[in-house]
Every structure is written in C-alpha cells, then in structure tokens.
mmCIF file of C-alpha atoms in Angstrom:
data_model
loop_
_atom_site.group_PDB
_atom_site.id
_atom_site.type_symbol
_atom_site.label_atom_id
_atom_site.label_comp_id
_atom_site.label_asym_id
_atom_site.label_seq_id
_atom_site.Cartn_x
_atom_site.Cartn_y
_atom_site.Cartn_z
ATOM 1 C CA UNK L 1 32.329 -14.187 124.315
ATOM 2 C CA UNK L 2 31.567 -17.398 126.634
ATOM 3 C CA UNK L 3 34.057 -15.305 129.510
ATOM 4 C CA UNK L 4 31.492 -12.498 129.192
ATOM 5 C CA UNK L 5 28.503 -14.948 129.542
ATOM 6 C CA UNK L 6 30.426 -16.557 132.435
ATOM 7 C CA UNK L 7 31.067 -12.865 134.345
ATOM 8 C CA UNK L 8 27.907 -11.708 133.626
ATOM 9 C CA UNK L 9 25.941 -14.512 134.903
ATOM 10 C CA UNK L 10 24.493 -14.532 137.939
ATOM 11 C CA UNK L 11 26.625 -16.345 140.705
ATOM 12 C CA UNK L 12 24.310 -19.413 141.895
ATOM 13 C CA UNK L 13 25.561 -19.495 145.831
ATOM 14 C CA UNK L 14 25.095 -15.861 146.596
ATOM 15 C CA UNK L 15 21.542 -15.976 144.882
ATOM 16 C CA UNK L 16 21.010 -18.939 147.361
ATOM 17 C CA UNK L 17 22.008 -16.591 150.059
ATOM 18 C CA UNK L 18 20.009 -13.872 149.351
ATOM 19 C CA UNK L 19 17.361 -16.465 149.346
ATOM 20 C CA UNK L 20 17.520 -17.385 152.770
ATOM 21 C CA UNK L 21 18.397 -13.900 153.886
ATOM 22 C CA UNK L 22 14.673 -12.921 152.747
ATOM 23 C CA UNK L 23 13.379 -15.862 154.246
ATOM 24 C CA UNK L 24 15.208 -14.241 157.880
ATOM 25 C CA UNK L 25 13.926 -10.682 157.101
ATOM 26 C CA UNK L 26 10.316 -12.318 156.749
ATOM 27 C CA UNK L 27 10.760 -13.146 160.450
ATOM 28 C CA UNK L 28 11.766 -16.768 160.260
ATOM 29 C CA UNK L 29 14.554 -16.665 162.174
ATOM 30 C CA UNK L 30 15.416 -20.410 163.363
ATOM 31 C CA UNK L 31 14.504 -21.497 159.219
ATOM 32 C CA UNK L 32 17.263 -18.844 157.994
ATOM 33 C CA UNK L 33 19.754 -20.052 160.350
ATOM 34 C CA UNK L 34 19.521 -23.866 159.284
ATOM 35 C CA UNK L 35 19.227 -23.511 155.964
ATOM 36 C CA UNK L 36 22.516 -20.804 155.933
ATOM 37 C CA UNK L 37 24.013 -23.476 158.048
ATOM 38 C CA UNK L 38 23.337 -25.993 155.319
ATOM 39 C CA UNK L 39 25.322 -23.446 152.604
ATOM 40 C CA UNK L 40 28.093 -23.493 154.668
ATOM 41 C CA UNK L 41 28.660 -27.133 155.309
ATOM 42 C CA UNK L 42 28.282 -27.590 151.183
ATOM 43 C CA UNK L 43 30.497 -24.233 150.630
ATOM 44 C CA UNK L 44 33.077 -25.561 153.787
ATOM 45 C CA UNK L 45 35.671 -23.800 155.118
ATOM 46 C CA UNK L 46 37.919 -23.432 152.379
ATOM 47 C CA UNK L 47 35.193 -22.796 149.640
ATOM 48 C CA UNK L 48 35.318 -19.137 147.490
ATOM 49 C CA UNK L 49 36.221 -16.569 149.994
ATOM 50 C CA UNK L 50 33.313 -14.222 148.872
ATOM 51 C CA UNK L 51 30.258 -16.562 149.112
ATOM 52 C CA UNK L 52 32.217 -17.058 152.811
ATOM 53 C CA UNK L 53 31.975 -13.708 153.450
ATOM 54 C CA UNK L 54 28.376 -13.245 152.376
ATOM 55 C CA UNK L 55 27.685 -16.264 154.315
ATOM 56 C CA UNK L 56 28.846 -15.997 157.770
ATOM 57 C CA UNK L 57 27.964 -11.994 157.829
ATOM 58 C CA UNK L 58 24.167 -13.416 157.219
ATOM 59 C CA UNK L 59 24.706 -16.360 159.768
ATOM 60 C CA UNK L 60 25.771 -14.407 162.205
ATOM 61 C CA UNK L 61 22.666 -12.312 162.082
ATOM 62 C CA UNK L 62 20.720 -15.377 163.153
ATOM 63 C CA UNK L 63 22.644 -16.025 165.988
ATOM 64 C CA UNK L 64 20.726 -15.477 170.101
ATOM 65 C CA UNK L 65 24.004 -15.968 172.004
ATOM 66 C CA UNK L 66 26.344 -12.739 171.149
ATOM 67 C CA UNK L 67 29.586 -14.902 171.424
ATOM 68 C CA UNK L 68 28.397 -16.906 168.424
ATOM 69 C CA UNK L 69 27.433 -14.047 166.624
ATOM 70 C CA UNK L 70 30.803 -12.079 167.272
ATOM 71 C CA UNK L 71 32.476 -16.075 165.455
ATOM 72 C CA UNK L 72 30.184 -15.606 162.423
ATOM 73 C CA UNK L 73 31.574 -12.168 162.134
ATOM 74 C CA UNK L 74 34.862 -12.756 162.507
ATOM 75 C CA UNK L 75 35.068 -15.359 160.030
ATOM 76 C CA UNK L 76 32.987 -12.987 157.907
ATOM 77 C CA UNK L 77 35.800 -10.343 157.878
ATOM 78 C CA UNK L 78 38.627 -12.996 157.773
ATOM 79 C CA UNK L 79 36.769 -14.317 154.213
ATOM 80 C CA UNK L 80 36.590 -10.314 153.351
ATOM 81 C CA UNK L 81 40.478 -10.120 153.632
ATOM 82 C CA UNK L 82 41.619 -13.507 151.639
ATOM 83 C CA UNK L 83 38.711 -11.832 148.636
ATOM 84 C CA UNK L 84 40.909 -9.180 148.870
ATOM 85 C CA UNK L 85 44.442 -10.779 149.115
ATOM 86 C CA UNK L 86 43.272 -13.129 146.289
ATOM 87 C CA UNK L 87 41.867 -10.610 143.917
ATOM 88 C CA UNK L 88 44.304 -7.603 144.613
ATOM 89 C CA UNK L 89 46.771 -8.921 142.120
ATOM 90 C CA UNK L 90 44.204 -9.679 139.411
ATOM 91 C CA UNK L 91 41.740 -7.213 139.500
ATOM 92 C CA UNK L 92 41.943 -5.315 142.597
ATOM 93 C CA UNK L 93 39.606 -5.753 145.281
ATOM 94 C CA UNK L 94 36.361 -6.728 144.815
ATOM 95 C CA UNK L 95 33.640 -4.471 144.793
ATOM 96 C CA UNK L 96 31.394 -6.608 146.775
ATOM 97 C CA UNK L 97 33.985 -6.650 149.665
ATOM 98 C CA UNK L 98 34.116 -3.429 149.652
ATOM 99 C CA UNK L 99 30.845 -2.462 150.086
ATOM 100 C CA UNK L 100 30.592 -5.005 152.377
ATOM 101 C CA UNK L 101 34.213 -4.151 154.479
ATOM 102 C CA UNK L 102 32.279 -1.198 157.212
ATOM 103 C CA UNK L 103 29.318 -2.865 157.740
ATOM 104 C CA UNK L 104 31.482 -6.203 158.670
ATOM 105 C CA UNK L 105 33.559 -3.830 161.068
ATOM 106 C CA UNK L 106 30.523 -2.026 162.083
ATOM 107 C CA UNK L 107 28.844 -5.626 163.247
ATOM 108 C CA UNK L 108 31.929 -6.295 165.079
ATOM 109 C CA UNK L 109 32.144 -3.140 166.665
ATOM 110 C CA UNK L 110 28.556 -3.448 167.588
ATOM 111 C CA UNK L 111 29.166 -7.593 168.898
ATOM 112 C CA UNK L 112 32.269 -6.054 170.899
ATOM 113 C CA UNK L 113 30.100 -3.596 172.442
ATOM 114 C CA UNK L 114 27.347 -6.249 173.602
ATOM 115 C CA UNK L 115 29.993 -8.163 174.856
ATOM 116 C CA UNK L 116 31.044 -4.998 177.266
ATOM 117 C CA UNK L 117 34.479 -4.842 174.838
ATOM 118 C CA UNK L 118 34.180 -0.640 174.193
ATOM 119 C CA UNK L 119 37.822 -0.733 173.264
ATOM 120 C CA UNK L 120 37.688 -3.262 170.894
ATOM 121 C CA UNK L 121 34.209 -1.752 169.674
ATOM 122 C CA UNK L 122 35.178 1.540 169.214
ATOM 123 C CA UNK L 123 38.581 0.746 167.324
ATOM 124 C CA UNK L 124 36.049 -1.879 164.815
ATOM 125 C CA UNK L 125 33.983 1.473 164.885
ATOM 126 C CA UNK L 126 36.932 3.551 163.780
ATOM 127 C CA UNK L 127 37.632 1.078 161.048
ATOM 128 C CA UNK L 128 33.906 1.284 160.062
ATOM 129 C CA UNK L 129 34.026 5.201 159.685
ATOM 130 C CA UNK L 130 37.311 4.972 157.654
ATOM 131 C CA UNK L 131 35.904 2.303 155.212
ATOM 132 C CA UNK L 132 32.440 3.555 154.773
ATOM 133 C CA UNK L 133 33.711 6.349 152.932
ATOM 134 C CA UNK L 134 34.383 4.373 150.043
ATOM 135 C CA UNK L 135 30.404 4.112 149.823
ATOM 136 C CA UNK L 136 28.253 5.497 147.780
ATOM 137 C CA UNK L 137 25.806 8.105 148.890
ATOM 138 C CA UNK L 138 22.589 5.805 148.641
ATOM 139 C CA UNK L 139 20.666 4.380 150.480
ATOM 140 C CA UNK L 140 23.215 1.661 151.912
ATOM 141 C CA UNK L 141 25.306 4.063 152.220
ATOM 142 C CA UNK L 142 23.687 6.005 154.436
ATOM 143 C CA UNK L 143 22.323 3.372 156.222
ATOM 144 C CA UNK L 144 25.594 2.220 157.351
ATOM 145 C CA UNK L 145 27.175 5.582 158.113
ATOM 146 C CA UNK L 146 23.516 6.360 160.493
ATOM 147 C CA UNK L 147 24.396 2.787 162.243
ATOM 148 C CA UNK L 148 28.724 4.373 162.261
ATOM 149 C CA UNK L 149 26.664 7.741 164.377
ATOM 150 C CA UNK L 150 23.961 5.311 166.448
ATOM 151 C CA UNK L 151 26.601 3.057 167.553
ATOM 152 C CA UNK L 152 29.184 6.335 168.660
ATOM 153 C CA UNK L 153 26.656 7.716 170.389
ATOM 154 C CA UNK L 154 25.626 4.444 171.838
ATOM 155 C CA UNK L 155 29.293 4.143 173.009
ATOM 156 C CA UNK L 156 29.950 7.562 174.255
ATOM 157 C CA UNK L 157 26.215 7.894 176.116
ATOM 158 C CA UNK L 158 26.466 4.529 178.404
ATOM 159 C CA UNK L 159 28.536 1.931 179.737
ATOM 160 C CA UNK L 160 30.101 0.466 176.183
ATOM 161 C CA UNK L 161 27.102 -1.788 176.116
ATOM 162 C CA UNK L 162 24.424 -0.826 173.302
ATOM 163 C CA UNK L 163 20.725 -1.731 174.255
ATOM 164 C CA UNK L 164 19.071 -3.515 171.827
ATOM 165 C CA UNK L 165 20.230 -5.414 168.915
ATOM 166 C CA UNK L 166 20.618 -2.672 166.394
ATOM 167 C CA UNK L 167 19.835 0.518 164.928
ATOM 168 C CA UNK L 168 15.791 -0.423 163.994
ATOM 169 C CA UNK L 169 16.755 0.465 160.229
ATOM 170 C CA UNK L 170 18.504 -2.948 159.524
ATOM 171 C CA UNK L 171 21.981 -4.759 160.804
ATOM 172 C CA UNK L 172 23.777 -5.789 157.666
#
C-alpha cells in the first residue's frame, strides 16, 4: 500500500518546474530562467534523468542566444534517452518521455533551423513527425503536429531559417 502512496504522489521537482514554467508563460522571462537555473544546480548533472529532461527543455525556452538554446535542448533529449534506457527494462518507457520525445526533436529541428542547419532541422523534423504519432489526438497533440506542418513549410518556403521564434500557439 505505501508503494501505491509513493507512485501516486505527486513528484516534488517537476511540480517545482511547472512552477517556474508559469512564472515564464506570465512573461517573466529573465525570473524563469534563474530560478530553472537554480533546479538544475540542486538536481546536477547526474540527478533523475526525467526531472533533467523536463528541466533543460524549459531552460532552453528562456534562452536569447539560439546556440544556448540548441545546449538546453540537446541535453533535454540526451536526459529523454537515459529515461528511456533506464526504464525500458523495468517498465518500458516512460510515458512522460514519450509525450515529450517530438516536441524535444521538434525544438531541435526548429534551433537547427535558426541556426541556418536545414539538414540537421529537417532530419530532427523527420524524427518529430515519426514520434508524434504516438500522441494522442488532443490538444497537445495537435499542437505539436501544427508546429511538425509550420516548421515544414517554414523549411520548404525560405532559406532553412524560420522567422520568428515559433509557431504563436506555444514552443514546448
């Protein structure tokens, strides 16, 4: 009975996260950033692959130079693969990551393309489309597979180089 209490309770860091990740989507930008900065030097490097993942996909919407951003989301996705490598041989792989997986490899598709990368973008994109079937058909979803379409169409219309940020629906 106390393993049930322990699975079912809610998980302390990522409730931190999603903290800070509504202090961000109020508009404070520079607050979000040190204070997700602050989870990772308590998490550290080699702290629970998921709250990694969770962590450095968030921080590396805060970034302004694209370089750093394309680091946070890197180390997002390399967090995403040691959840699964970890947890494939329990469980399988977590349902977090997996939701998570295409819009990791859509951000990097879409940091690749800022960077003037289209090759590298487009095969992150191609990962993107092939994982976000796995979604569900809700909002997130969606959301994720219209960001898959505005990014191809981004890529095929110009240079490589999307204007803007992101889609104006959201980024994560």
């Amino acid at each position: 009975m106390a393993e049930r209490q322990e699975q079912a309770a809610p998980d302390a860091v990522l409730t931190r996260i999603g903290q800070v990740v509504m202090l961000h989507h109020a508009g404070d930008r520079e607050e979000a950033r040190h204070r997700l900065l602050g989870l990772w030097a308590e998490i550290g490097e080699h702290g629970d692959p998921l709250h990694r993942c969770t962590l450095a996909h968030y921080l590396a919407d805060t970034q302004d130079d694209p370089e750093d951003e394309l680091a946070w989301d890197l180390r997002a996705l390399t967090a995403a693969e040691e959840v699964a490598d970890d947890r494939a041989g329990v469980s399988g792989e977590s349902p977090a990551v997996r939701a998570l997986y295409p819009s990791l490899q859509l951000n990097l598709a879409a940091d690749y393309a800022r960077l003037g990368r289209p090759d590298a973008a487009r095969t992150h994109l191609h990962r993107a489309r092939g994982a976000a079937r796995t979604l569900a058909d809700d909002r997130y979803g969606e959301g994720v597979r219209a960001a898959i379409r505005w990014l191809e169409i981004r890529l095929d219309e110009d240079d490589g180089t999307p204007e803007g940020r992101w889609p104006p629906e959201r980024r994560s």
